[in-house]
PDB file of C-alpha atoms in Angstrom:
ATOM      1  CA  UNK A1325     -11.833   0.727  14.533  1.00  0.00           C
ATOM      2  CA  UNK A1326     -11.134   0.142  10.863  1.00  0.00           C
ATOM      3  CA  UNK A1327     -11.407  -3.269   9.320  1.00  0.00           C
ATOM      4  CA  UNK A1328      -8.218  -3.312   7.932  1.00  0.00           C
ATOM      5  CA  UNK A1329      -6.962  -2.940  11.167  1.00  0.00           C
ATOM      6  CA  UNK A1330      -8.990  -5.520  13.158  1.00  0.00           C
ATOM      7  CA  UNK A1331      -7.822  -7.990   9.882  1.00  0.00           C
ATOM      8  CA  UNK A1332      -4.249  -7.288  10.869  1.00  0.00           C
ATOM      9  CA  UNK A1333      -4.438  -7.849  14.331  1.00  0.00           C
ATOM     10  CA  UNK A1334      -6.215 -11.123  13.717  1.00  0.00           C
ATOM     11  CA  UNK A1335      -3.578 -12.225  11.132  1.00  0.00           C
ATOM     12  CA  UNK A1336      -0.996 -11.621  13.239  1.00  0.00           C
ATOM     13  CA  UNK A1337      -2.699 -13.248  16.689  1.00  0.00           C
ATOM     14  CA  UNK A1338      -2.972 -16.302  14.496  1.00  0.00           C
ATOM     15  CA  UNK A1339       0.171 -16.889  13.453  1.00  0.00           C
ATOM     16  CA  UNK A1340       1.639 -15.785  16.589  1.00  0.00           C
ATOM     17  CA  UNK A1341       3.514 -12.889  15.226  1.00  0.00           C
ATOM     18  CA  UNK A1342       4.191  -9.266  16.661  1.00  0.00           C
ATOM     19  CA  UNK A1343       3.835  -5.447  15.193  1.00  0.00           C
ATOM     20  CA  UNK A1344       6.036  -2.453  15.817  1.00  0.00           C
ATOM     21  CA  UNK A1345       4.864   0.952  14.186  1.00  0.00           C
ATOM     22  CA  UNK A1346       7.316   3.958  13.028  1.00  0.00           C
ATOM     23  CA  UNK A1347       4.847   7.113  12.363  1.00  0.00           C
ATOM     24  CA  UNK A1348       6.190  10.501  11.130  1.00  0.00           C
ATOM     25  CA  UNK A1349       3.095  12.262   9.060  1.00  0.00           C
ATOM     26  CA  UNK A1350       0.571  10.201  11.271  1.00  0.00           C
ATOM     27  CA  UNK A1351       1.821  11.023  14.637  1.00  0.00           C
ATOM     28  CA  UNK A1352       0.271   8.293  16.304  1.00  0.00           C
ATOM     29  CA  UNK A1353      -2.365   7.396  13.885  1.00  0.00           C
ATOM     30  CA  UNK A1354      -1.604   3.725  12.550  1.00  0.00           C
ATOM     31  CA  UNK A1355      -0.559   3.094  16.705  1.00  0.00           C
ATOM     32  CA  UNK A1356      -4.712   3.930  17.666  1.00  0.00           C
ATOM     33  CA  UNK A1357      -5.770   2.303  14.838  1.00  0.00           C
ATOM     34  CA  UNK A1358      -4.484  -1.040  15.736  1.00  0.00           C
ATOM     35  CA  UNK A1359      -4.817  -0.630  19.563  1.00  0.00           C
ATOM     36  CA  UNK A1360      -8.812   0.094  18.743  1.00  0.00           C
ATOM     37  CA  UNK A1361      -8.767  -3.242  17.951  1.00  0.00           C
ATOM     38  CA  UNK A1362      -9.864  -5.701  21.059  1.00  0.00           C
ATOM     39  CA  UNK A1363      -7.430  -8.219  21.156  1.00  0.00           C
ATOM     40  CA  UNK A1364      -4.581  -5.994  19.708  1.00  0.00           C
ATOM     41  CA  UNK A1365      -1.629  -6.198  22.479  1.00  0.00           C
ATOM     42  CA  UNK A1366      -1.237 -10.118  21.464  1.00  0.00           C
ATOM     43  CA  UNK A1367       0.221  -8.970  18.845  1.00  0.00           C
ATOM     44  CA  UNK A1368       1.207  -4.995  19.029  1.00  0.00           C
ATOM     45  CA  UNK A1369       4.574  -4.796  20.467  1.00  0.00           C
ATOM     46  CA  UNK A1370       4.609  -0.596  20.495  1.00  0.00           C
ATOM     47  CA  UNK A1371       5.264   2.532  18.731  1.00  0.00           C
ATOM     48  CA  UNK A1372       7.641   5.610  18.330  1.00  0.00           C
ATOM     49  CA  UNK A1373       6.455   8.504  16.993  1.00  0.00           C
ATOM     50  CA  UNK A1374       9.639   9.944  15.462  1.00  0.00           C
ATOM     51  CA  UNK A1375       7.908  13.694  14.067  1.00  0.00           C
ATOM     52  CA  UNK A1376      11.552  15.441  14.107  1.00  0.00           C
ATOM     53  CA  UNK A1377      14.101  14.044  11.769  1.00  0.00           C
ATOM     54  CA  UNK A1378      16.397  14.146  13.848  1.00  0.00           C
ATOM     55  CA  UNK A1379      15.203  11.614  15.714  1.00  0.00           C
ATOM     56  CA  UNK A1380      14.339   8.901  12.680  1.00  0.00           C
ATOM     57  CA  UNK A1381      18.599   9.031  13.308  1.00  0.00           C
ATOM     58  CA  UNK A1382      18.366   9.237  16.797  1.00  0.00           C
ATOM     59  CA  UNK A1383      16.093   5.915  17.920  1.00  0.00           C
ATOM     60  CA  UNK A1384      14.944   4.296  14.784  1.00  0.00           C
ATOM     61  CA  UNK A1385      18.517   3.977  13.343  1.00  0.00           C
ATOM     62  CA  UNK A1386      17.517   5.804   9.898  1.00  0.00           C
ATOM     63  CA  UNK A1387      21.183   6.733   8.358  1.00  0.00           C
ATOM     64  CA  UNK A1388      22.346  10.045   8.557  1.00  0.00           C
ATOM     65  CA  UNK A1389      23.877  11.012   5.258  1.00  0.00           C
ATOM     66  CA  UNK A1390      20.591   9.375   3.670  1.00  0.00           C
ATOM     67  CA  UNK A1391      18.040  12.075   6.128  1.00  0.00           C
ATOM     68  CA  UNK A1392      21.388  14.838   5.169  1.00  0.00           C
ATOM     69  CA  UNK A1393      20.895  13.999   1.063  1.00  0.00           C
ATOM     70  CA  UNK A1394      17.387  13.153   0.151  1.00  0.00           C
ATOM     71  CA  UNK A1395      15.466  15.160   3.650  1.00  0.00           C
ATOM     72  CA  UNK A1396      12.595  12.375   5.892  1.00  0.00           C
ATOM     73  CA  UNK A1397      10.199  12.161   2.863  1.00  0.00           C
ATOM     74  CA  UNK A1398      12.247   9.510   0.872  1.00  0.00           C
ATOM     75  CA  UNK A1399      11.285   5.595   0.298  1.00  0.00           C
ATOM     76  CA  UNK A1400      14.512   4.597   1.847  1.00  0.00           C
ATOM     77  CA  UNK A1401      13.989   6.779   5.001  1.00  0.00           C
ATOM     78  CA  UNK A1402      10.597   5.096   5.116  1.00  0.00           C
ATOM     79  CA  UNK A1403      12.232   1.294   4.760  1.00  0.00           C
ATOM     80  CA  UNK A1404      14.896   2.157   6.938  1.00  0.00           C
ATOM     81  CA  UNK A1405      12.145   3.282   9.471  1.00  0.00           C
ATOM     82  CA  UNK A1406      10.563   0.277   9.759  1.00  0.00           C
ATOM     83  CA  UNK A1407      13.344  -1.565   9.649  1.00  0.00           C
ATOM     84  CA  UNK A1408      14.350   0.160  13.032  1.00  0.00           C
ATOM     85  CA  UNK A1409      11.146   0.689  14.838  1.00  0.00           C
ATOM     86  CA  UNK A1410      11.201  -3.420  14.143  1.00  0.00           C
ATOM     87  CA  UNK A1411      14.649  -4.343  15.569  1.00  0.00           C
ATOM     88  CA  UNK A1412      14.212  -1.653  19.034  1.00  0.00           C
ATOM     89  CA  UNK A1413      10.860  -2.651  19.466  1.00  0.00           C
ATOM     90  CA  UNK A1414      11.525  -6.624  18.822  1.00  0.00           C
ATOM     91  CA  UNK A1415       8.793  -7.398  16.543  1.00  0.00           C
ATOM     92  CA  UNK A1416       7.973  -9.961  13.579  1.00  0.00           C
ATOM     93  CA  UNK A1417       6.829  -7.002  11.567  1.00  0.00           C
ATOM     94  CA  UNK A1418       7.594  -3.359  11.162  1.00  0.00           C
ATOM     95  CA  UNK A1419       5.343  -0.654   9.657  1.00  0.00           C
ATOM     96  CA  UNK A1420       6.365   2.925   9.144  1.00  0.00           C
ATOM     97  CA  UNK A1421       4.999   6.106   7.558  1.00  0.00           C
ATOM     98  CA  UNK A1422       6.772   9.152   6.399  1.00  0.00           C
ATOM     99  CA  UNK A1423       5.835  11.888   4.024  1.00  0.00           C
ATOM    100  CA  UNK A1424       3.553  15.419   3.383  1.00  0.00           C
ATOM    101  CA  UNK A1425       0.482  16.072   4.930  1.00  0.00           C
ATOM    102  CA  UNK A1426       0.508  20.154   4.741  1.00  0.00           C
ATOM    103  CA  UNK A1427      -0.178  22.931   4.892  1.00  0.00           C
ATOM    104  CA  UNK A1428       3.635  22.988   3.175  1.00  0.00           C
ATOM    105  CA  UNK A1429       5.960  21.572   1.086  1.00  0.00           C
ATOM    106  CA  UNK A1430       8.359  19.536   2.842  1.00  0.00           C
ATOM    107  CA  UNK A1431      11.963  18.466   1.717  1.00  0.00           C
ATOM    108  CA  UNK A1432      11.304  19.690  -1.885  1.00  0.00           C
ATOM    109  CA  UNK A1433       8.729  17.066  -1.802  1.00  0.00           C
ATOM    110  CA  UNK A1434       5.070  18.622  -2.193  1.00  0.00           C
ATOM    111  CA  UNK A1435       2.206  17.929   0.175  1.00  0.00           C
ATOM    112  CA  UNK A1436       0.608  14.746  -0.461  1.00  0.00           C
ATOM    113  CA  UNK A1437       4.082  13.119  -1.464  1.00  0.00           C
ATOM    114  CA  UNK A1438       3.916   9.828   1.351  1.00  0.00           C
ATOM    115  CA  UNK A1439       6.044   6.578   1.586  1.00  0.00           C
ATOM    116  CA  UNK A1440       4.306   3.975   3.802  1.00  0.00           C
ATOM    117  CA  UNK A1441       6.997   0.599   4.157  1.00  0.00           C
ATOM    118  CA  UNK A1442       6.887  -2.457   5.793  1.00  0.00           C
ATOM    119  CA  UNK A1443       9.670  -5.087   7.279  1.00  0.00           C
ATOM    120  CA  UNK A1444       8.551  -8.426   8.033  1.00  0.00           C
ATOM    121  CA  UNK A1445      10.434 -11.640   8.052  1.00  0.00           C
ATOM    122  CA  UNK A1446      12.172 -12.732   4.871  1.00  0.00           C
ATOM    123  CA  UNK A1447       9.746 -14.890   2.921  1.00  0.00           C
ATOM    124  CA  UNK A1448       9.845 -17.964   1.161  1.00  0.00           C
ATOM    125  CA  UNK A1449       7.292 -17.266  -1.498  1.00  0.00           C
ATOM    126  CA  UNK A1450       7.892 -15.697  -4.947  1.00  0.00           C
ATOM    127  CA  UNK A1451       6.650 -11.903  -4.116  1.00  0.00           C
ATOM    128  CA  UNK A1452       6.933 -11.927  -0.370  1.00  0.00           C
ATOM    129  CA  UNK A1453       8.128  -9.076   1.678  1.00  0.00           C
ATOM    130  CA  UNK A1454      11.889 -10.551   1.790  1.00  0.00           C
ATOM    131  CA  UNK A1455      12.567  -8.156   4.030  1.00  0.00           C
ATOM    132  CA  UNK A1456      10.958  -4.920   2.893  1.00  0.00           C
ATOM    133  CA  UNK A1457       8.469  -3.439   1.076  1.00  0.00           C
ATOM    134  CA  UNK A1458       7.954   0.135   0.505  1.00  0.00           C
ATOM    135  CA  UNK A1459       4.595   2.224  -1.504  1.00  0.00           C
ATOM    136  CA  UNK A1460       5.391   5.541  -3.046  1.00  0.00           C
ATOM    137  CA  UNK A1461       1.407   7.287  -2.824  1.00  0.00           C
ATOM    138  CA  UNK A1462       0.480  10.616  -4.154  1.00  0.00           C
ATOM    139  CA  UNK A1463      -2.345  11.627  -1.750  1.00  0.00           C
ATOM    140  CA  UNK A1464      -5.029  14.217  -2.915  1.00  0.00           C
ATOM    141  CA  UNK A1465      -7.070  16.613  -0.470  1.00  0.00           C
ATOM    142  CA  UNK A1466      -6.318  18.018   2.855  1.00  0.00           C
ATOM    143  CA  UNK A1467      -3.920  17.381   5.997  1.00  0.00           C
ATOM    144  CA  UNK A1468      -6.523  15.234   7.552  1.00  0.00           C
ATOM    145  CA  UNK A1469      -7.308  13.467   4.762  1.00  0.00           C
ATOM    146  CA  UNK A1470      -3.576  12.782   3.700  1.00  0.00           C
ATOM    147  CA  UNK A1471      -3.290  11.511   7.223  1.00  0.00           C
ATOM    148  CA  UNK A1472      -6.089   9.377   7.106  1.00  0.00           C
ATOM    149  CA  UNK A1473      -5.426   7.639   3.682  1.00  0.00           C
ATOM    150  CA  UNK A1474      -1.683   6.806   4.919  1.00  0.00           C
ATOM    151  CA  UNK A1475      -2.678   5.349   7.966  1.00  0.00           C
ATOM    152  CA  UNK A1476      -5.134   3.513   6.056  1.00  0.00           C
ATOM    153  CA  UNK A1477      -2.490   2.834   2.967  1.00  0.00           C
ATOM    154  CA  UNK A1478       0.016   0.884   5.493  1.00  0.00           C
ATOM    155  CA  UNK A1479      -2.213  -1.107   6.788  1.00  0.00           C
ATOM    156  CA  UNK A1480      -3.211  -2.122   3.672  1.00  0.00           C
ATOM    157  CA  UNK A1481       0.027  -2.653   2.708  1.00  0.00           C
ATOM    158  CA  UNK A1482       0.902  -5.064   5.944  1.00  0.00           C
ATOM    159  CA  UNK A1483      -2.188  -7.051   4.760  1.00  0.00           C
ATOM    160  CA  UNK A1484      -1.053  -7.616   2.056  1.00  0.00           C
ATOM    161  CA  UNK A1485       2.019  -9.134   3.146  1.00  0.00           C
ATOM    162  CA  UNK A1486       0.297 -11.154   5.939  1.00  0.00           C
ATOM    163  CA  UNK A1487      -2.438 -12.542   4.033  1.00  0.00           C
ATOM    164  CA  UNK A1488       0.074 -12.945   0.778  1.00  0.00           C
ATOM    165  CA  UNK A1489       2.776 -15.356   3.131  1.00  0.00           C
ATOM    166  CA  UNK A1490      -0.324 -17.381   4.523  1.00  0.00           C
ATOM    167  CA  UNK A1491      -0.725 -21.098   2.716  1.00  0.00           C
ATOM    168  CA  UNK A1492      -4.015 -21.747   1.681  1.00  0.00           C
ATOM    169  CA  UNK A1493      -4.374 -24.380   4.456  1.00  0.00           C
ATOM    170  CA  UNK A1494      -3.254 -21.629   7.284  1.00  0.00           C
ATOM    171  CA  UNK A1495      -5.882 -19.679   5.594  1.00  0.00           C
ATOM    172  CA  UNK A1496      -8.557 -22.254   5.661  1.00  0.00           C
ATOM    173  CA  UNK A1497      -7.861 -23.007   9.456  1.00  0.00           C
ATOM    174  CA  UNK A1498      -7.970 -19.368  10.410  1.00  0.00           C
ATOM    175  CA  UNK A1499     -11.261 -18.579   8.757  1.00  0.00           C
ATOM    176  CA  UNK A1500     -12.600 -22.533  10.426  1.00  0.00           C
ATOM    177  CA  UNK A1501     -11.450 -21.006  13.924  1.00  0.00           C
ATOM    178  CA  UNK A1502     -12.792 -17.557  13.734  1.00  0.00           C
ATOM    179  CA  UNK A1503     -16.445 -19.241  12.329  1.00  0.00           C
ATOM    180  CA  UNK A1504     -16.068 -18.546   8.788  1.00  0.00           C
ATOM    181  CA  UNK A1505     -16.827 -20.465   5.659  1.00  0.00           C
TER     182      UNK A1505
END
């Protein structure tokens, strides 16, 4: 279980909020990660693990002529992603991953080429997620490493957001509650 990943879960338990996951590269990956986490189906509403592009159309609602243009490996396709897996899956917040791992090239897009996004809530502070968020990352070494580094990369980036829309006082409450100074 990866500390990022046990930090998101308790964010989210603590404000009462859910996850949905979108995974193309990762197939599966970010969905263990968070469901290693004891505690995690508070807040983790599901996945779908949408490998084919066809079906980032199909069930997570990505636009056609966008997948037809610019191929799965695009930031859009990744915003739209989350978007979707958020609104079928009925979450707070939507995570999604899309992009290279290997041994190919993939879309014209060469390996290592990954878009990791987010959705969340529209946010009232200056720099919040208002919506969406998406991280263009050009991942060095091999397929399992590229894997590992974007599962590791969105939940960074959902961090991010949670801990970034938390007030100081929510902040000070959670770490009183969970024993920390």
């Amino acid at each position: 279980m990866s500390s990022t990943a046990a930090d998101v879960v308790r964010l989210l338990t603590v404000r009462g909020e859910t996850l949905a996951v979108a995974e193309s590269l990762t197939g599966g990956m970010v969905a263990s990660a968070i469901t290693a986490v004891p505690g995690a189906s508070k807040a983790f509403r599901g996945s779908v693990t949408a490998y084919a592009t066809e079906l980032k159309r199909e069930i997570l609602g990505v636009d056609g002529s966008l997948l037809a243009a610019r191929g799965a490996v695009d930031p859009q396709v990744a915003a739209q992603m989350a978007a979707g897996a958020r609104k079928i899956l009925g979450a707070d917040w939507g995570i999604a991953t899309t992009g290279v791992a290997g041994p190919d090239a993939q879309d014209g897009q060469p390996v290592g080429t990954v878009f990791v996004a987010v959705d969340g809530p529209l946010g009232t502070r200056e720099g919040s997620a208002c919506g969406g968020k998406v991280e263009a990352l050009r991942l060095n070494g091999d397929r399992a490493e590229i894997r590992m580094e974007s599962v590791r990369s969105v939940l960074a980036l959902l961090l991010g957001e949670l801990a970034g829309e938390q007030t100081g006082n929510e902040r000070a409450q959670d770490t009183e509650r969970n024993g920390g100074f």
